[in-house]
Amino acid sequence: MTPIHPVILSGGSGTRLWPLSREHFPKQLLQLVGDGSLLQQTITRLDGLSAVAEPIVVCNEEHRFLIGEQLLRINRKPAAIILEPAGRNTCPAVTLAALALTRGADDSIMLVMPADHVIKDNAAFQAAITSGLKLAQRDRLVTFGIVPTTPATGYGYIRKGAGNAVVEFVEKPDAATAQRYLDSGDFLWNSGMFLMRASVWLEELRQHAPQILAQCEAAFSRGRQDGEFYRVDVDAFRQCKSDSIDYAVMEKTARSAVVPLAAGWSDIGAWSTLWEVSPRDANGNVVQGDTYLQDVNNTFALSQHRLVACVGVSDLVVIETSDAVLVAHKDRAQDVKRIVDHLKARNRSEYLTHRRVHRPWGSYEGVDAGDRFQVKRLTVKPGASLSLQMHHHRAEHWVVVKGTARVTRGDEVVMLTENQSTFIPIGTRHRLENPGTIPLEIIEVQSGSYLGEDDIVRYDDKYDRVKS
């Protein structure tokens, strides 16, 4: 059987699921429905399907360590993790994966899947893949069309013809048009999933969007391996046009084919769609965390840190995180993106990160802050270490709460255990390491005239974050 190479597109930021999804920790990395994150589910739903190779993941550079760690947790070693220095939509992302696959001798078949979808019926999904594989082996560009269950206006549609023929791709319709599509039985939702030979994709791209292919070839050929990651050339890739698979090729090619899919699919495009696919109680409510609901119907209530109580309301979304609370009507769930745009325009951090910020060595979380000081809780994974670094504008005081720390401070190296502390003066080179087998927890008190994260000069870093 021809091997299938999963290509996982993980470049999205999931802004409509704010405040749970943030730009530096987007929805594909969250556990929203079922076991594991959406990314992990995307990979494991192929388990049991024969001749499936290890995945290629194309992702934002900022997410690389998070993705690597999530793959490790499900015991998967990716064939490649390709880093995009800038978002350029799905066409360039798939092209980078195709170029990686065609470096080998075999003519690989790519199964292209976004990393942030939910599919409840894996057996039906795998049956559709098996059906689509026969078409892909005949050099067709196969897309999977979701059998619609409602007159949805948030998806593009595919008009199907006889057999697996594609008549046309159509834009997101208004409500009346969507109802006509549903009633006709001739239209499918556009899922954004594809099955095709890598070489055939590149041939069609050369015909229909040669500039995109040329820039991707330049970016890929000038790239370099960086541990488990492949970094494409930044300048060449930034010059690439941003375009989708559909616009660049699928709407123009004569090789398209569609396989209908009825497998409980959702793209989790908003809180309202997450409510639809989540288990609900007798009153239609989805509740997670510390919540209390009285006379409440059809509401999504989620608490991460504090008690959330709702009384006498219906059709709401109430989301509580450590640094933000969202209250919205379910019918306005798509407008959450406007909140993110507002925060970004005002350079507020809540659109970008959570209070707990993940790093390759572990994480840190803000505890308190004031004039010329801030307090953080650092958690360092066993065997991990921060970079050898220095700060121009702040001093740091570290107190070990749990575990053992190896501290480099200037020319000396000391071991600290629980309840011991050290002081790092301004301008002193320093490093924090966890030589132990349990997580190291540190309380860090920073003081100085400027406490921004960009006041870091790195001299040595095992995660290749030193700027030359």
Coordinates of N, CA and C in Angstrom, one line a residue, residues 154-297:
G154 N -20.8 30.0 7.9 CA -19.4 30.3 8.3 C -18.4 29.5 7.5
Y155 N -18.9 28.6 6.6 CA -18.0 27.8 5.8 C -18.2 28.1 4.3
G156 N -17.1 27.9 3.5 CA -17.2 27.8 2.1 C -17.8 26.4 1.7
Y157 N -18.4 26.4 0.5 CA -19.0 25.2 0.1 C -18.4 24.6 -1.2
I158 N -18.6 23.3 -1.4 CA -18.1 22.6 -2.6 C -19.4 22.1 -3.3
R159 N -19.6 22.4 -4.5 CA -20.7 21.8 -5.3 C -20.2 20.6 -6.0
K160 N -20.8 19.5 -5.7 CA -20.3 18.2 -6.2 C -21.1 17.8 -7.5
G161 N -20.5 17.1 -8.3 CA -21.1 16.5 -9.5 C -21.3 15.0 -9.4
A162 N -21.3 14.4 -10.6 CA -21.4 12.9 -10.6 C -20.2 12.3 -10.1
G163 N -20.3 11.2 -9.3 CA -19.2 10.5 -8.8 C -18.4 11.4 -7.8
N164 N -17.1 11.6 -8.0 CA -16.3 12.4 -7.1 C -16.0 13.7 -7.8
A165 N -16.7 14.1 -8.8 CA -16.4 15.4 -9.5 C -16.7 16.6 -8.7
V166 N -15.9 17.6 -8.9 CA -16.1 18.9 -8.3 C -16.6 19.8 -9.4
V167 N -17.8 20.4 -9.1 CA -18.3 21.4 -10.1 C -17.8 22.8 -9.9
E168 N -17.8 23.2 -8.6 CA -17.2 24.5 -8.3 C -17.0 24.6 -6.8
F169 N -16.1 25.5 -6.4 CA -16.0 26.0 -5.0 C -16.7 27.3 -4.9
V170 N -17.5 27.5 -3.8 CA -18.2 28.7 -3.6 C -17.9 29.3 -2.3
E171 N -18.0 30.7 -2.2 CA -17.7 31.4 -1.0 C -18.8 31.2 0.1
K172 N -18.5 31.7 1.3 CA -19.4 31.6 2.4 C -20.7 32.3 2.0
P173 N -21.8 31.6 2.1 CA -23.1 32.2 1.6 C -23.8 33.0 2.7
D174 N -24.9 33.7 2.3 CA -25.8 34.3 3.2 C -26.7 33.2 3.7
A175 N -27.6 33.5 4.6 CA -28.5 32.4 5.2 C -29.4 31.8 4.2
A176 N -30.0 32.6 3.4 CA -31.0 32.1 2.4 C -30.3 31.2 1.4
T177 N -29.1 31.6 0.9 CA -28.3 30.8 0.0 C -27.9 29.5 0.6
A178 N -27.4 29.5 1.9 CA -27.0 28.3 2.6 C -28.2 27.4 2.7
Q179 N -29.4 27.8 2.9 CA -30.5 27.0 3.0 C -30.8 26.3 1.7
R180 N -30.7 27.0 0.6 CA -30.8 26.4 -0.7 C -29.8 25.4 -1.0
Y181 N -28.5 25.6 -0.6 CA -27.5 24.6 -0.7 C -27.9 23.3 0.0
L182 N -28.3 23.5 1.3 CA -28.7 22.4 2.1 C -29.8 21.6 1.5
D183 N -30.8 22.3 1.0 CA -32.0 21.6 0.5 C -31.7 20.9 -0.8
S184 N -30.7 21.4 -1.6 CA -30.4 20.8 -2.9 C -29.7 19.4 -2.8
G185 N -29.0 19.2 -1.7 CA -28.2 18.0 -1.5 C -27.0 17.9 -2.4
D186 N -26.7 19.0 -3.1 CA -25.5 19.0 -4.1 C -24.3 19.7 -3.5
F187 N -24.4 20.2 -2.3 CA -23.3 21.0 -1.7 C -22.7 20.4 -0.5
L188 N -21.4 20.5 -0.3 CA -20.7 20.0 0.9 C -19.9 21.2 1.5
W189 N -19.7 21.1 2.8 CA -18.9 22.1 3.4 C -17.4 21.9 3.1
N190 N -16.7 22.9 2.9 CA -15.2 22.8 2.5 C -14.5 22.6 3.8
S191 N -13.9 21.4 4.0 CA -13.2 21.1 5.3 C -11.8 21.6 5.4
G192 N -11.1 21.9 4.2 CA -9.7 22.3 4.3 C -8.8 21.1 4.5
M193 N -9.3 19.9 4.2 CA -8.4 18.7 4.3 C -8.2 18.1 2.9
F194 N -7.0 17.6 2.6 CA -6.7 17.2 1.2 C -5.9 15.9 1.2
L195 N -5.9 15.2 0.1 CA -5.1 14.0 -0.1 C -4.6 14.0 -1.5
M196 N -3.2 14.0 -1.7 CA -2.7 14.1 -3.0 C -1.2 13.8 -3.0
R197 N -0.7 13.4 -4.2 CA 0.7 13.2 -4.4 C 1.4 14.6 -4.2
A198 N 2.6 14.5 -3.6 CA 3.4 15.7 -3.4 C 3.8 16.3 -4.8
S199 N 4.2 15.4 -5.7 CA 4.7 15.8 -7.0 C 3.5 16.4 -7.8
V200 N 2.3 15.8 -7.7 CA 1.2 16.4 -8.5 C 0.8 17.8 -8.0
W201 N 0.9 17.9 -6.7 CA 0.6 19.3 -6.1 C 1.6 20.3 -6.7
L202 N 2.9 19.9 -6.7 CA 3.9 20.9 -7.2 C 3.7 21.1 -8.7
E203 N 3.3 20.1 -9.5 CA 3.0 20.3 -10.9 C 1.9 21.3 -11.1
E204 N 0.8 21.1 -10.3 CA -0.4 22.0 -10.5 C 0.0 23.4 -10.0
L205 N 0.8 23.5 -8.9 CA 1.2 24.8 -8.5 C 2.1 25.6 -9.5
R206 N 2.9 24.8 -10.1 CA 3.8 25.4 -11.2 C 2.9 26.0 -12.3
Q207 N 1.8 25.3 -12.6 CA 0.9 25.8 -13.7 C 0.1 27.0 -13.2
H208 N -0.4 27.0 -12.0 CA -1.4 27.9 -11.6 C -0.9 29.1 -10.7
A209 N 0.2 28.8 -10.0 CA 0.7 29.8 -9.1 C 2.3 29.7 -9.1
P210 N 2.9 29.9 -10.2 CA 4.4 29.7 -10.3 C 5.2 30.6 -9.4
Q211 N 4.7 31.8 -9.1 CA 5.5 32.7 -8.2 C 5.5 32.1 -6.8
I212 N 4.4 31.6 -6.3 CA 4.5 31.0 -5.0 C 5.4 29.8 -4.9
L213 N 5.4 28.9 -5.9 CA 6.3 27.8 -6.0 C 7.8 28.3 -6.0
A214 N 8.1 29.3 -6.8 CA 9.4 29.8 -6.9 C 9.9 30.3 -5.5
Q215 N 9.1 31.1 -4.8 CA 9.5 31.6 -3.5 C 9.7 30.5 -2.5
C216 N 8.8 29.5 -2.5 CA 8.9 28.4 -1.6 C 10.1 27.6 -1.9
E217 N 10.4 27.3 -3.1 CA 11.6 26.6 -3.5 C 12.9 27.3 -3.0
A218 N 12.9 28.6 -3.2 CA 14.0 29.4 -2.7 C 14.2 29.4 -1.2
A219 N 13.0 29.5 -0.5 CA 13.0 29.5 0.9 C 13.5 28.1 1.5
F220 N 13.0 27.1 0.8 CA 13.3 25.7 1.3 C 14.8 25.4 1.0
S221 N 15.2 25.7 -0.2 CA 16.6 25.3 -0.6 C 17.6 26.0 0.2
R222 N 17.3 27.2 0.7 CA 18.3 28.0 1.5 C 18.1 27.8 3.0
G223 N 17.2 26.9 3.4 CA 16.9 26.7 4.8 C 18.0 25.8 5.4
R224 N 17.9 25.6 6.7 CA 18.8 24.8 7.4 C 18.2 24.0 8.5
Q225 N 18.7 22.8 8.9 CA 18.3 22.0 10.0 C 18.7 22.6 11.3
D226 N 17.9 22.7 12.2 CA 18.2 23.2 13.6 C 17.6 22.2 14.6
G227 N 18.4 21.2 14.9 CA 18.0 20.1 15.8 C 16.8 19.4 15.1
E228 N 15.7 19.3 15.8 CA 14.5 18.6 15.2 C 13.7 19.5 14.3
F229 N 14.1 20.8 14.1 CA 13.3 21.7 13.3 C 14.1 22.0 12.0
Y230 N 13.2 22.4 11.0 CA 13.8 22.9 9.7 C 13.4 24.3 9.6
R231 N 14.4 25.2 9.5 CA 14.2 26.6 9.3 C 14.3 27.0 7.9
V232 N 13.2 27.5 7.2 CA 13.4 28.0 5.9 C 14.0 29.4 5.9
D233 N 14.4 29.8 4.7 CA 15.1 31.1 4.7 C 14.0 32.2 4.9
V234 N 14.3 33.1 5.8 CA 13.3 34.1 6.3 C 13.0 35.1 5.1
D235 N 14.0 35.6 4.5 CA 13.8 36.7 3.5 C 13.0 36.1 2.3
A236 N 13.4 34.9 1.9 CA 12.7 34.4 0.7 C 11.3 34.0 1.0
F237 N 11.0 33.5 2.2 CA 9.6 33.1 2.5 C 8.8 34.4 2.8
R238 N 9.3 35.4 3.3 CA 8.5 36.6 3.5 C 8.1 37.3 2.2
Q239 N 8.8 37.0 1.1 CA 8.4 37.5 -0.2 C 7.3 36.7 -0.8
C240 N 7.0 35.6 -0.2 CA 6.0 34.7 -0.8 C 4.6 35.3 -0.7
K241 N 3.8 35.2 -1.7 CA 2.4 35.7 -1.6 C 1.6 34.8 -0.6
S242 N 0.7 35.4 0.1 CA -0.2 34.7 1.0 C -1.4 34.3 0.2
D243 N -1.6 32.9 0.2 CA -2.8 32.4 -0.5 C -3.2 31.1 0.0
S244 N -4.5 30.7 -0.2 CA -5.0 29.4 0.3 C -4.8 28.4 -0.8
I245 N -4.9 27.1 -0.4 CA -4.9 26.0 -1.3 C -6.0 26.1 -2.3
D246 N -7.2 26.5 -1.8 CA -8.3 26.6 -2.8 C -8.1 27.7 -3.8
Y247 N -7.8 28.9 -3.4 CA -7.6 30.0 -4.4 C -6.5 29.8 -5.3
A248 N -5.4 29.3 -4.8 CA -4.2 29.1 -5.6 C -4.3 28.0 -6.7
V249 N -4.9 26.9 -6.3 CA -4.9 25.7 -7.2 C -6.3 25.1 -7.3
M250 N -7.0 24.7 -6.2 CA -8.1 23.8 -6.3 C -9.3 24.4 -7.1
E251 N -9.4 25.7 -7.2 CA -10.5 26.3 -8.0 C -10.1 26.4 -9.4
K252 N -8.9 26.1 -9.8 CA -8.4 26.2 -11.2 C -8.1 24.9 -11.8
T253 N -7.7 23.9 -11.0 CA -7.2 22.6 -11.5 C -8.3 21.8 -12.2
A254 N -7.9 21.0 -13.2 CA -8.8 20.0 -13.7 C -8.7 18.6 -13.0
R255 N -7.8 18.6 -12.0 CA -7.6 17.3 -11.4 C -8.3 17.1 -10.0
S256 N -9.2 18.1 -9.7 CA -9.8 18.0 -8.4 C -10.8 16.9 -8.3
A257 N -11.0 16.4 -7.1 CA -12.0 15.4 -6.8 C -12.4 15.6 -5.3
V258 N -13.7 15.2 -5.0 CA -14.2 15.4 -3.7 C -14.7 14.1 -3.1
V259 N -14.4 13.8 -1.9 CA -15.0 12.6 -1.2 C -15.8 13.1 0.0
P260 N -17.1 12.8 0.0 CA -18.0 13.2 1.0 C -17.6 12.6 2.4
L261 N -17.7 13.4 3.4 CA -17.3 12.9 4.8 C -18.4 13.3 5.8
A262 N -19.0 12.3 6.4 CA -19.9 12.5 7.5 C -19.3 11.8 8.7
A263 N -18.6 12.6 9.6 CA -17.8 11.9 10.7 C -17.9 12.8 11.9
G264 N -18.9 13.6 12.1 CA -18.9 14.5 13.3 C -17.8 15.5 13.3
W265 N -17.6 16.2 12.1 CA -16.5 17.1 12.0 C -16.9 18.5 12.5
S266 N -16.0 19.2 13.0 CA -16.1 20.6 13.4 C -14.8 21.3 13.3
D267 N -14.7 22.5 12.9 CA -13.5 23.3 12.9 C -13.3 24.1 14.2
I268 N -14.2 24.0 15.1 CA -14.2 24.7 16.4 C -13.8 26.2 16.1
G269 N -14.6 26.8 15.2 CA -14.3 28.1 14.8 C -14.8 29.2 15.7
A270 N -15.5 28.9 16.7 CA -16.0 29.9 17.7 C -16.5 29.1 18.9
W271 N -16.8 29.9 20.0 CA -17.3 29.3 21.2 C -18.6 28.6 21.0
S272 N -19.4 29.1 20.1 CA -20.7 28.5 19.8 C -20.5 27.1 19.2
T273 N -19.5 26.9 18.3 CA -19.3 25.6 17.7 C -18.7 24.7 18.7
L274 N -17.9 25.2 19.6 CA -17.4 24.3 20.7 C -18.5 23.8 21.6
W275 N -19.4 24.7 21.9 CA -20.6 24.3 22.6 C -21.4 23.2 21.9
E276 N -21.5 23.3 20.6 CA -22.3 22.3 19.9 C -21.7 20.9 19.9
V277 N -20.3 20.8 20.0 CA -19.7 19.5 19.9 C -19.3 19.0 21.3
S278 N -19.6 19.8 22.4 CA -19.2 19.4 23.7 C -20.4 18.7 24.4
P279 N -20.2 17.8 25.4 CA -21.2 17.2 26.2 C -22.0 18.2 26.9
R280 N -23.3 18.1 26.9 CA -24.2 19.1 27.6 C -25.1 18.5 28.6
D281 N -25.4 19.2 29.7 CA -26.3 18.7 30.7 C -27.8 18.8 30.2
A282 N -28.7 18.4 31.1 CA -30.1 18.4 30.7 C -30.7 19.7 30.3
N283 N -30.0 20.8 30.7 CA -30.5 22.2 30.4 C -29.7 22.7 29.2
G284 N -28.9 21.9 28.6 CA -28.1 22.4 27.4 C -26.9 23.1 27.7
N285 N -26.4 23.0 29.0 CA -25.2 23.8 29.4 C -24.0 22.9 29.3
V286 N -22.9 23.6 28.9 CA -21.5 23.0 29.0 C -20.8 23.7 30.1
V287 N -20.4 22.9 31.1 CA -19.7 23.5 32.3 C -18.4 22.8 32.5
Q288 N -17.3 23.7 32.8 CA -16.0 23.2 33.0 C -15.4 24.0 34.2
G289 N -14.8 23.3 35.1 CA -14.1 24.0 36.2 C -15.1 24.3 37.3
D290 N -14.8 25.3 38.2 CA -15.5 25.6 39.4 C -16.7 26.6 39.0
T291 N -17.8 26.0 38.7 CA -19.0 26.8 38.3 C -20.2 26.4 39.1
Y292 N -21.2 27.4 39.2 CA -22.5 27.2 39.7 C -23.5 27.8 38.9
L293 N -24.5 27.1 38.4 CA -25.5 27.6 37.5 C -26.9 27.3 38.1
Q294 N -27.7 28.4 38.1 CA -29.0 28.3 38.6 C -30.0 28.9 37.6
D295 N -31.0 28.1 37.1 CA -31.9 28.5 36.1 C -31.2 29.1 34.9
V296 N -30.3 28.3 34.4 CA -29.4 28.7 33.2 C -29.6 27.6 32.1
N297 N -29.7 28.1 30.9 CA -29.9 27.2 29.8 C -29.0 27.5 28.6

